Short mmCIF file of C-alpha atoms in Angstrom, two decimals:
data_model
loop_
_atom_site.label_atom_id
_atom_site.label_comp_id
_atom_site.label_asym_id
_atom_site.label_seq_id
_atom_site.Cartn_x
_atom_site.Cartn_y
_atom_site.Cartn_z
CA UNK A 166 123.83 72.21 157.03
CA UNK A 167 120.82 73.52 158.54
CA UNK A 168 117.00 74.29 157.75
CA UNK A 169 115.90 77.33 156.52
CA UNK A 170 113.84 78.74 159.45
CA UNK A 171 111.06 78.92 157.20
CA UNK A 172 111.91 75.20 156.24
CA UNK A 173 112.10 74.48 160.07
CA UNK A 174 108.85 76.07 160.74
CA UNK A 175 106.98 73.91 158.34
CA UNK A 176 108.33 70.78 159.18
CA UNK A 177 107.60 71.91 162.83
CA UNK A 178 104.04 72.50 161.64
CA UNK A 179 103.80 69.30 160.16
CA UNK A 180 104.83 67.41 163.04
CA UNK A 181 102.67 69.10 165.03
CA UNK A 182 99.66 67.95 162.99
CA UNK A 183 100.69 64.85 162.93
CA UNK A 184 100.62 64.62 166.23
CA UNK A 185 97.09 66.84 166.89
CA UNK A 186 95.59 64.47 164.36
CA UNK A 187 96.32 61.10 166.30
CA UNK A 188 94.98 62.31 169.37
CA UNK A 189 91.46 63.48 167.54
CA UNK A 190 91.21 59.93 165.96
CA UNK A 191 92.66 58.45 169.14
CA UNK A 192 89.36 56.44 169.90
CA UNK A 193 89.13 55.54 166.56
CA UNK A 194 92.50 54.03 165.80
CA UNK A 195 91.93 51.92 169.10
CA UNK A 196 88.11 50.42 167.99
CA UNK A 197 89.55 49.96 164.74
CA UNK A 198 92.81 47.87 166.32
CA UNK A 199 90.18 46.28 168.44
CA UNK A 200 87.23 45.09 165.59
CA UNK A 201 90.92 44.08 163.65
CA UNK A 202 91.71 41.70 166.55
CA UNK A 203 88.08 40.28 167.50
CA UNK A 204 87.96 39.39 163.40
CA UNK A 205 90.85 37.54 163.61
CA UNK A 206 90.32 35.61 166.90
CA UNK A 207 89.73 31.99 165.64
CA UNK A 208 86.29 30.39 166.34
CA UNK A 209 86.36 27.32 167.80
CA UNK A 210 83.68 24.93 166.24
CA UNK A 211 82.09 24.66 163.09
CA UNK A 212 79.21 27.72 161.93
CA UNK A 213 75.69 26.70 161.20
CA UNK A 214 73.34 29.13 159.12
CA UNK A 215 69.98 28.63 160.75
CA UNK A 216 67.20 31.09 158.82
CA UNK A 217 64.75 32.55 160.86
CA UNK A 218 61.58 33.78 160.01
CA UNK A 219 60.59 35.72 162.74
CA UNK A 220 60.80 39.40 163.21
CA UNK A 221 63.04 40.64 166.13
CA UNK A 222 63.36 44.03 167.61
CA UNK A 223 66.64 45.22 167.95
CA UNK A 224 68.39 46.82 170.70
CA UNK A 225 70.91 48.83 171.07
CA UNK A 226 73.20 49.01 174.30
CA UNK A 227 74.93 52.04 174.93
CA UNK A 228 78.43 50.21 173.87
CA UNK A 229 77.52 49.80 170.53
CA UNK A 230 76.30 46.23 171.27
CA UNK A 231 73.21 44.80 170.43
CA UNK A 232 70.54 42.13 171.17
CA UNK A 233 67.24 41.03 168.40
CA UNK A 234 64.41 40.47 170.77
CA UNK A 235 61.77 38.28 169.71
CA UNK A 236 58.01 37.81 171.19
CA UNK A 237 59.16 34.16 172.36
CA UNK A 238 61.69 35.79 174.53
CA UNK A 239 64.39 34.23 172.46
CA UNK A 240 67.27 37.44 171.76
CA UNK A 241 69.94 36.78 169.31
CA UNK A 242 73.46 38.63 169.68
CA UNK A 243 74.15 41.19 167.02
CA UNK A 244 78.06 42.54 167.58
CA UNK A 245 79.25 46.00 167.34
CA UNK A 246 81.04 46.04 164.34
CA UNK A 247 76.92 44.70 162.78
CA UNK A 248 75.85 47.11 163.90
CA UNK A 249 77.86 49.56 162.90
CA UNK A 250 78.49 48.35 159.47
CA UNK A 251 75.02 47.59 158.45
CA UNK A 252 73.67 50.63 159.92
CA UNK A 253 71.26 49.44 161.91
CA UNK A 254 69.48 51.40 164.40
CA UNK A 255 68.00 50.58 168.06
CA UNK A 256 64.17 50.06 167.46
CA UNK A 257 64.99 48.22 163.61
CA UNK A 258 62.60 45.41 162.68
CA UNK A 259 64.32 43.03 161.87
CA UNK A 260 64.44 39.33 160.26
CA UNK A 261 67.62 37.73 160.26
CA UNK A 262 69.63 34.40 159.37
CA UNK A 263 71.13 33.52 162.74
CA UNK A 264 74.89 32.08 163.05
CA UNK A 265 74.98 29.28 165.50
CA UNK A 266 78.48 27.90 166.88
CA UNK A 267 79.61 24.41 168.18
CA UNK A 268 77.36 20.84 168.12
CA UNK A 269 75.52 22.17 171.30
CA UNK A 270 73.73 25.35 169.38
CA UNK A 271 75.55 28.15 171.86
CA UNK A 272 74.52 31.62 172.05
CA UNK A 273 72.91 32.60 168.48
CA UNK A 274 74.71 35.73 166.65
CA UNK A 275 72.85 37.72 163.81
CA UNK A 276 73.88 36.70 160.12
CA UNK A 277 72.37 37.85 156.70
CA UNK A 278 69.86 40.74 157.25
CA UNK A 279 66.84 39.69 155.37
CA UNK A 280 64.34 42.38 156.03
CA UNK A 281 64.62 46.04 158.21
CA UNK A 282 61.67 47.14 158.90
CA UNK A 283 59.41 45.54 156.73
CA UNK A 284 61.57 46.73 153.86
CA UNK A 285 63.92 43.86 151.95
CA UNK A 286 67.88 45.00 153.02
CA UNK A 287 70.07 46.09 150.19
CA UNK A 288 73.65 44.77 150.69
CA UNK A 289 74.95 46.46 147.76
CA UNK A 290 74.78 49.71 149.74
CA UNK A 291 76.81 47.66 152.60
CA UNK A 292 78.97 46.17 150.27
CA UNK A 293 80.48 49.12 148.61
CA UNK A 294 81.67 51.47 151.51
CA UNK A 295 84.84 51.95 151.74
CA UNK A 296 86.88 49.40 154.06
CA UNK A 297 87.37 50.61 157.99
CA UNK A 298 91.10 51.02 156.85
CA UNK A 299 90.50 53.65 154.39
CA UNK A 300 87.88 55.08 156.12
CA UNK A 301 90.92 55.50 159.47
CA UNK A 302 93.36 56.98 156.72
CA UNK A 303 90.80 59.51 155.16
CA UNK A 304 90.11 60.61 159.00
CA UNK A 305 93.76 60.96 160.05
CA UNK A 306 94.83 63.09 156.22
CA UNK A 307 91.56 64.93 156.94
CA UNK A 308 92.70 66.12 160.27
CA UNK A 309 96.64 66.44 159.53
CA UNK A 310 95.60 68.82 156.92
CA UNK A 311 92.98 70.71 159.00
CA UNK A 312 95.71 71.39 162.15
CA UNK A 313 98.54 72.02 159.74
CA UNK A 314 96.33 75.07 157.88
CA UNK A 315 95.35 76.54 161.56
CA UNK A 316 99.09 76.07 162.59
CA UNK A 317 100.40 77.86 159.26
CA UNK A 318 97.75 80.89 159.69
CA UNK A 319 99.06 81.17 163.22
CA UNK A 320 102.82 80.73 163.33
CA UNK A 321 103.17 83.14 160.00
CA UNK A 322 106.08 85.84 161.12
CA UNK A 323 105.06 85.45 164.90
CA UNK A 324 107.94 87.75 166.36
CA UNK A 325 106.38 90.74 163.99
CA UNK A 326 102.71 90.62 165.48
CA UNK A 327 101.41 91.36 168.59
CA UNK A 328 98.22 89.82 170.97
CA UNK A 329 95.66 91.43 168.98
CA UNK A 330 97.08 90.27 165.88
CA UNK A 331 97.34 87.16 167.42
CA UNK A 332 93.35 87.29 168.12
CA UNK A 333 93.03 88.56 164.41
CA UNK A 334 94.70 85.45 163.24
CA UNK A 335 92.86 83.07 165.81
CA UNK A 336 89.72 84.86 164.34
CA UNK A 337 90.60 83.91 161.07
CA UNK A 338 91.55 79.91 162.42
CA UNK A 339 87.87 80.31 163.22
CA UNK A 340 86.31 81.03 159.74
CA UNK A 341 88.57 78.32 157.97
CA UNK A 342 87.94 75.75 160.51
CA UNK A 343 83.91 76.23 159.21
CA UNK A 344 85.09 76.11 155.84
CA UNK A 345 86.72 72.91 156.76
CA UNK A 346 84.20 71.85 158.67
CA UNK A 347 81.66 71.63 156.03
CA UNK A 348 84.08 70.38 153.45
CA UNK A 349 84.61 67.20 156.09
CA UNK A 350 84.54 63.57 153.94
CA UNK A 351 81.63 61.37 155.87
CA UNK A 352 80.46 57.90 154.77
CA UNK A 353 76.59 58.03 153.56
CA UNK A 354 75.45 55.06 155.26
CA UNK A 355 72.49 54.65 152.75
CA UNK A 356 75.02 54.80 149.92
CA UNK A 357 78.21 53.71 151.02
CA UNK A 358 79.52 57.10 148.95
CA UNK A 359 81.99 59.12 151.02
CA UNK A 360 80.78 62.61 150.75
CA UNK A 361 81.48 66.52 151.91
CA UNK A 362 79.82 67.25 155.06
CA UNK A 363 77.54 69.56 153.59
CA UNK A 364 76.90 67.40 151.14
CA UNK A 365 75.67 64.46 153.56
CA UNK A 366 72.05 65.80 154.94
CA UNK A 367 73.43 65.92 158.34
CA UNK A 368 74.99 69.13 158.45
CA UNK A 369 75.25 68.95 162.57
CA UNK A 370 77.52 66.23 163.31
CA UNK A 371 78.06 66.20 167.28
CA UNK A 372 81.07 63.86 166.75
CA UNK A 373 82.81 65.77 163.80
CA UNK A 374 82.16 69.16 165.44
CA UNK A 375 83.83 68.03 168.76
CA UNK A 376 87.11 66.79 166.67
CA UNK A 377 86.67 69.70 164.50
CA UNK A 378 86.73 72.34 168.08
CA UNK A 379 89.23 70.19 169.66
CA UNK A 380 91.99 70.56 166.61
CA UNK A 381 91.17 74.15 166.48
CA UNK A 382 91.43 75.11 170.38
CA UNK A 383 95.14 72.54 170.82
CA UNK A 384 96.00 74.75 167.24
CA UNK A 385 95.72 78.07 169.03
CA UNK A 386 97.14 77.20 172.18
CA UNK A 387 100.14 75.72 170.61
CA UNK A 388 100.45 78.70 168.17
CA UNK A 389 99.91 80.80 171.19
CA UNK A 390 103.00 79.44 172.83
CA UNK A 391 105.08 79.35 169.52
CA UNK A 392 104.66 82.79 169.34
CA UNK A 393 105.54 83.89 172.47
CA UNK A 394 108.56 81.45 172.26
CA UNK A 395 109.70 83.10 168.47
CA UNK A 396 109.32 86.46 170.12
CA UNK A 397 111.44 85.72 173.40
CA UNK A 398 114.10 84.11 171.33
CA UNK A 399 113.87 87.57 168.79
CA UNK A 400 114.51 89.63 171.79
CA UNK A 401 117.53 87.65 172.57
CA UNK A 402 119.13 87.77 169.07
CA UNK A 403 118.28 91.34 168.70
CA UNK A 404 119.91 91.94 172.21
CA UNK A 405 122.82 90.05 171.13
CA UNK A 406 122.82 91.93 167.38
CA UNK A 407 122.80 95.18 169.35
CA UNK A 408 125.84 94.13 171.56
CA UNK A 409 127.73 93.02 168.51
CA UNK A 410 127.24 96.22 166.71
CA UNK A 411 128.40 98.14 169.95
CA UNK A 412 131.42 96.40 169.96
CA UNK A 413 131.79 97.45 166.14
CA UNK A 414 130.50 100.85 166.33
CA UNK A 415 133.09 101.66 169.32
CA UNK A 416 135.52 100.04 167.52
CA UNK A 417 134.35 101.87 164.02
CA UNK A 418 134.05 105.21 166.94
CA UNK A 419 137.81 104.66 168.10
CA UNK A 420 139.25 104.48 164.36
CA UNK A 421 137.02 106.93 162.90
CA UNK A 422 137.81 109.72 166.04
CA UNK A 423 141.69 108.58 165.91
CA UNK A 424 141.96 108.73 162.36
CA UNK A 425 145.20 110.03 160.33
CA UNK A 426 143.54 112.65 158.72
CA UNK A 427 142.03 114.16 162.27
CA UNK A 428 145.53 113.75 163.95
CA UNK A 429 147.40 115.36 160.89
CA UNK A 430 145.31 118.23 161.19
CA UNK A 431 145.91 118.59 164.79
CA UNK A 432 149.36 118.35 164.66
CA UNK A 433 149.10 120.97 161.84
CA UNK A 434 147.01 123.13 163.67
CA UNK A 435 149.85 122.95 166.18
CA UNK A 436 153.05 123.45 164.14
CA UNK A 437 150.98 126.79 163.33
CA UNK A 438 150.99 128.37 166.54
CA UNK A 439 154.69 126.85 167.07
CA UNK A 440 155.72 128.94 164.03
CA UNK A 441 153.55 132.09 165.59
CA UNK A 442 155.80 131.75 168.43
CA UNK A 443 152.49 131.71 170.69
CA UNK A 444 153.67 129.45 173.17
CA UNK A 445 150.48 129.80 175.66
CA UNK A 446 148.24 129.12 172.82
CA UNK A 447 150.60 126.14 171.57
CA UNK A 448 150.47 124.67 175.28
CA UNK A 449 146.91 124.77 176.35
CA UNK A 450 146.54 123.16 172.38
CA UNK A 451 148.67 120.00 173.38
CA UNK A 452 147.12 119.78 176.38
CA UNK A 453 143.27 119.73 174.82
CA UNK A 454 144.92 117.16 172.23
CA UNK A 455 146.34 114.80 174.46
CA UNK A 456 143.02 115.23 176.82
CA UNK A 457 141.10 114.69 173.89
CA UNK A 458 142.78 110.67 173.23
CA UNK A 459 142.97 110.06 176.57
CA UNK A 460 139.05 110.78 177.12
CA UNK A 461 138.28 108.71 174.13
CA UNK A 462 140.63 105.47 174.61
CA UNK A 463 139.72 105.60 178.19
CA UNK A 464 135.83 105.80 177.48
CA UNK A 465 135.79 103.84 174.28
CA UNK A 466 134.30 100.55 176.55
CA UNK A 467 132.24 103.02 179.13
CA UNK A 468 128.59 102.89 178.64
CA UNK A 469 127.05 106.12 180.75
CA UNK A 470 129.16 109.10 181.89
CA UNK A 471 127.88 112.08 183.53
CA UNK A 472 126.65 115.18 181.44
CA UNK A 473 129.56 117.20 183.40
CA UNK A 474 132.61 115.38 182.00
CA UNK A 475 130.99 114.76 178.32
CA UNK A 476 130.96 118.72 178.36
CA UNK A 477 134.73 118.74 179.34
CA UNK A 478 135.46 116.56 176.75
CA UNK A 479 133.47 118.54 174.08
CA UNK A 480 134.91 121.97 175.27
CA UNK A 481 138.27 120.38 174.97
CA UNK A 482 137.83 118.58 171.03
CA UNK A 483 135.83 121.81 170.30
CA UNK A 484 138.79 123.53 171.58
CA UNK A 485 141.04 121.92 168.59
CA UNK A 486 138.57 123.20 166.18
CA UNK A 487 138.59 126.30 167.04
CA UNK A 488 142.26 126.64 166.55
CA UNK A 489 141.47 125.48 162.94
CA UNK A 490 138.75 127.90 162.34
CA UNK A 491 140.18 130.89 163.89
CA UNK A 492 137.48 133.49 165.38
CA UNK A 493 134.93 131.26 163.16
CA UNK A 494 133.72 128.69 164.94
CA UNK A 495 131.91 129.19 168.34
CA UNK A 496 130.05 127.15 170.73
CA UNK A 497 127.16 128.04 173.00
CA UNK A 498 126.68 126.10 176.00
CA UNK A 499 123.67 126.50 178.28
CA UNK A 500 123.23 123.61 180.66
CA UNK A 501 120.97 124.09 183.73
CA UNK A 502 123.96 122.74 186.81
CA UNK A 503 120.86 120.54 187.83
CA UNK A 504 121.53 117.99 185.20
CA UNK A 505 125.37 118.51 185.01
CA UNK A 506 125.11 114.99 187.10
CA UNK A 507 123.04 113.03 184.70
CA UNK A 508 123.78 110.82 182.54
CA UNK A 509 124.50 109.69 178.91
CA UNK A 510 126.52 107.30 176.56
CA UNK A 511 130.33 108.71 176.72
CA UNK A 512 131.24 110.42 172.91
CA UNK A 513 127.83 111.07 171.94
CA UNK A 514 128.85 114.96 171.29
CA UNK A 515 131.97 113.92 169.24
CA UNK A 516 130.07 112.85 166.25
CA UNK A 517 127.76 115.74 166.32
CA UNK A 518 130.55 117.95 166.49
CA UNK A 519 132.59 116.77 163.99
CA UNK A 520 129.50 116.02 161.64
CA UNK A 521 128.85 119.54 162.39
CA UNK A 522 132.22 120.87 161.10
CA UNK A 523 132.67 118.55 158.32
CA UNK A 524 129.27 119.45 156.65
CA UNK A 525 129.13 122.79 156.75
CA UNK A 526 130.87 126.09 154.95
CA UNK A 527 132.75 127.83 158.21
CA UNK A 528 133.77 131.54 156.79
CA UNK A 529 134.77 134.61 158.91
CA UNK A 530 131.98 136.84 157.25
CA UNK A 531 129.36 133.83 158.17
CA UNK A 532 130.63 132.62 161.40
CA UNK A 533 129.85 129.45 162.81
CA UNK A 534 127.70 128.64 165.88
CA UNK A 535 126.95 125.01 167.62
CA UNK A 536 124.84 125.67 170.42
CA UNK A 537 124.62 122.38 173.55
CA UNK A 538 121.72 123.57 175.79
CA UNK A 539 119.13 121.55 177.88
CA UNK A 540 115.11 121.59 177.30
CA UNK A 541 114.60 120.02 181.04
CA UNK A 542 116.07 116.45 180.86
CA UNK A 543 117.08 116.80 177.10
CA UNK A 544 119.76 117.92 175.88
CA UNK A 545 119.98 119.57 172.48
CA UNK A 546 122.85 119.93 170.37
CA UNK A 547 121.86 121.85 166.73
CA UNK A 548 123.66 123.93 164.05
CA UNK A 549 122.83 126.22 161.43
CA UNK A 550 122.83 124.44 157.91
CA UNK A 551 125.41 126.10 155.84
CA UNK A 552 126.07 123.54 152.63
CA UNK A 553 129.27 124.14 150.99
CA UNK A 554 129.90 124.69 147.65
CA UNK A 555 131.62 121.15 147.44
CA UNK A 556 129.47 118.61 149.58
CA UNK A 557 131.42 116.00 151.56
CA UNK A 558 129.94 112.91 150.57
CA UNK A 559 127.81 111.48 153.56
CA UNK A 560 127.52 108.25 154.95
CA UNK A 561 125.31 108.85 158.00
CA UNK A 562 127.10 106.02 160.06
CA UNK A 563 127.82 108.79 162.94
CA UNK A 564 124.42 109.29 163.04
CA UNK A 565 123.49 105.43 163.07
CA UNK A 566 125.40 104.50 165.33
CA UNK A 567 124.98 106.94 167.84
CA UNK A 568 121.05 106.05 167.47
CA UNK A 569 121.92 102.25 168.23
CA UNK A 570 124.47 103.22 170.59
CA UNK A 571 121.59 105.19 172.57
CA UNK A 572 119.12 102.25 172.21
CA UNK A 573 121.10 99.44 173.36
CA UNK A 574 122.58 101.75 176.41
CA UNK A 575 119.95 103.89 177.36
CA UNK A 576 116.97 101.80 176.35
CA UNK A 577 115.30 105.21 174.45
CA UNK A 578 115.66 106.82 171.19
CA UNK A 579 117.42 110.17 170.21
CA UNK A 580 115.25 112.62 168.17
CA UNK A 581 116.69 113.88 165.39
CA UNK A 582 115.32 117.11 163.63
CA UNK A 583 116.08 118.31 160.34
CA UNK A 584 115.14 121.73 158.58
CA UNK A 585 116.51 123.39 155.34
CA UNK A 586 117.74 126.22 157.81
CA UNK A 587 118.68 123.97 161.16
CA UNK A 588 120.15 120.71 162.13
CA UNK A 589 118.94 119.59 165.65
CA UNK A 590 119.70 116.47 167.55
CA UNK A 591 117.76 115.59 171.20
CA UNK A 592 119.26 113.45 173.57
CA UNK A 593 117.40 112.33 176.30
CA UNK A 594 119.49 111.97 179.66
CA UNK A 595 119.04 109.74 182.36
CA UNK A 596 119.06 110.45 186.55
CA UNK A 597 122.12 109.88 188.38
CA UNK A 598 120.30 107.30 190.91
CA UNK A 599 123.95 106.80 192.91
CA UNK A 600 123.66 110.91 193.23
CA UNK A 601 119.76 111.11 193.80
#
């Protein structure tokens, strides 16, 4: 069974961190691996503890490495992870024990810290840091949780935003990455304490501020390309949801227009003018019927048909309603011959027609008039609004799906206008470009 896609985008998220966060403490993790092996390298020969009185000066090489001078010329090896441990500085006074190797002396390394600079060294401080391994862990949760809060603020409902949102939201990565920032956990080398950053007298940390910029600039770039990715794949499944409810709407179109009760009242309509004896009449009514079903079974898959043969169609189905409504229903058509030859969604006057009818009270002392005219490129279909005494219940479906039938099709939007005294409907058509 799958994830929730808010599920999925968390666990995305988290991965993600997970990920952003090893490459920040990437140099870390490998001196850490690195101290871990040069600990346990066995020594060959036995250690002697020689003390030392004299002061040496201690300096620093740009690899961490370090050498105790003394005025002799004599220099004593002090390793990196000394150095880094004790907290020792380049310049330090220093008086040491000195750790010599093998029954031939060797090179000397730095021991037991006696004095630093003229001041007795505290190992207590030393002593009670946290180990290197907690100290990695604390670095790689600090960071995980610092790339999975930008990630969350930027990945929230991505298809429903656009770029300046997006800058918004990257604006607002920016303010909790300071927050973060000066919530950081450091080690207090003088105490050993792990502390905020804010908290540590050092508020500009070079190191920490480069991590800190370099989670927050791969955090917007990936949510950058998340986004765009969520929205791509939103246009598809809308594009697909659109095509699926065209294939139900025509279907839902092709029942709904074909539907008992419309054919019974056809063939009603007929049997009246067979029993009038008005054979013309009865003739020119089968042959608007059977135009009528063969325009809509034959156009029920078309997309665009031109403005020309929609108006056949609707002077032929408006033709059966007039039959009904007997010197009460009337239809005004003004369209300029210039846009005869556009084009629009076949049946998109059928539902406005019979909406038309169905919804309002058609008397002969308040005759009825639909008027289909063109405003330029639009064409406008509208009504008077006549309730009846006894509303049909509506569903607005016509109405709906003509709207997504004109989106997915045409690409635009119908305008639909609606007063207490008129009901208008625009329909924006669209140049012939085989006929231009």
């Amino acid at each position: 069974m799958g994830l929730h896609p808010k599920y999925s985008a968390v666990i995305l998220n988290l991965l993600v961190a997970v990920a952003i966060s090893l490459v920040v403490n990437f140099s870390y993790l490998l001196l850490y691996l690195v101290d871990q092996r040069e600990l346990g390298k066995p020594q060959p020969g036995k250690v002697r503890i020689v003390e030392r009185r004299e002061t040496g000066r201690l300096s620093v090489s740009p690899d961490g490495h370090g050498y105790l001078i003394y005025e002799n010329g004599d220099s004593v090896y002090v390793p990196q992870t000394r150095v880094r441990r004790l907290g020792l500085e380049n310049g330090d006074s220093i008086v040491a024990d000195l750790s010599v190797r093998g029954r031939a002396g060797g090179h000397p390394l730095m021991a037991d810290v006696r004095y630093r600079n003229g001041v007795e060294f505290d190992f207590t401080s030393v002593f009670n840091r946290p180990s290197r391994s907690v100290e990695m862990l604390l670095q790689l949760l600090y960071y995980l949780v610092v790339s999975f809060i930008l990630l969350s603020i930027l990945t929230s409902s991505p298809p429903h935003y656009t770029s300046r949102g997006f800058v918004k939201r990257s604006l607002w990565c920016l303010v909790a990455a300071v927050l973060l920032y000066l919530i950081a956990p450091v080690t207090q080398w003088h105490t050993g304490r792990i502390v905020f950053n804010f908290m540590s007298g050092r508020m500009l940390d070079y190191l920490l501020l480069l991590k800190c910029s370099f989670a927050v600039a791969v955090s917007v770039l990936y949510g950058r390309i998340y986004v765009l990715i969520s929205q791509r794949q939103a246009v598809v499944l809308e594009n697909e949801r659109l095509k699926n409810e065209n294939l139900t709407t025509r279907y839902n179109m092709l029942v709904g227009q074909i539907n008992p009760h419309f054919f019974f009242n056809s063939l009603n309509s007929l049997a009246m003018l067979v029993r009038e004896r008005d054979g013309e009449k009865a003739l020119t009514y089968i042959d608007q019927l059977s135009y009528t079903f063969r325009y809509i079974i034959q156009n029920g898959q078309s997309t665009l048909v031109p403005l020309s043969e929609e108006l056949r169609f609707a002077e032929a189905y408006g033709y059966l309603f007039k039959i009904r409504y007997a010197d009460k229903l009337f239809f005004d058509v003004d369209v300029d011959d210039e846009y005869r030859s556009w084009l629009l969604p076949a049946l998109s006057l059928q539902p406005l027609i019979g909406n038309a009818v169905k919804h309002n009270a058609i008397t002969r002392s308040r005759p009825f008039y639909i008027s289909i005219r063109t405003e330029g490129s639009v064409l406008v279909v509208s009504n008077p609004r006549i309730p009846k005494l006894e509303r049909e219940p509506s569903t607005g479906i016509g109405l709906r799906n003509l709207r997504s039938r004109w989106m997915l099709i045409t690409g635009s939007d119908v305008e639909i206008i609606e007063t207490e005294a008129e009901f208008t409907v625009r329909l924006p058509l669209r140049k012939n470009e085989k006929q231009a």
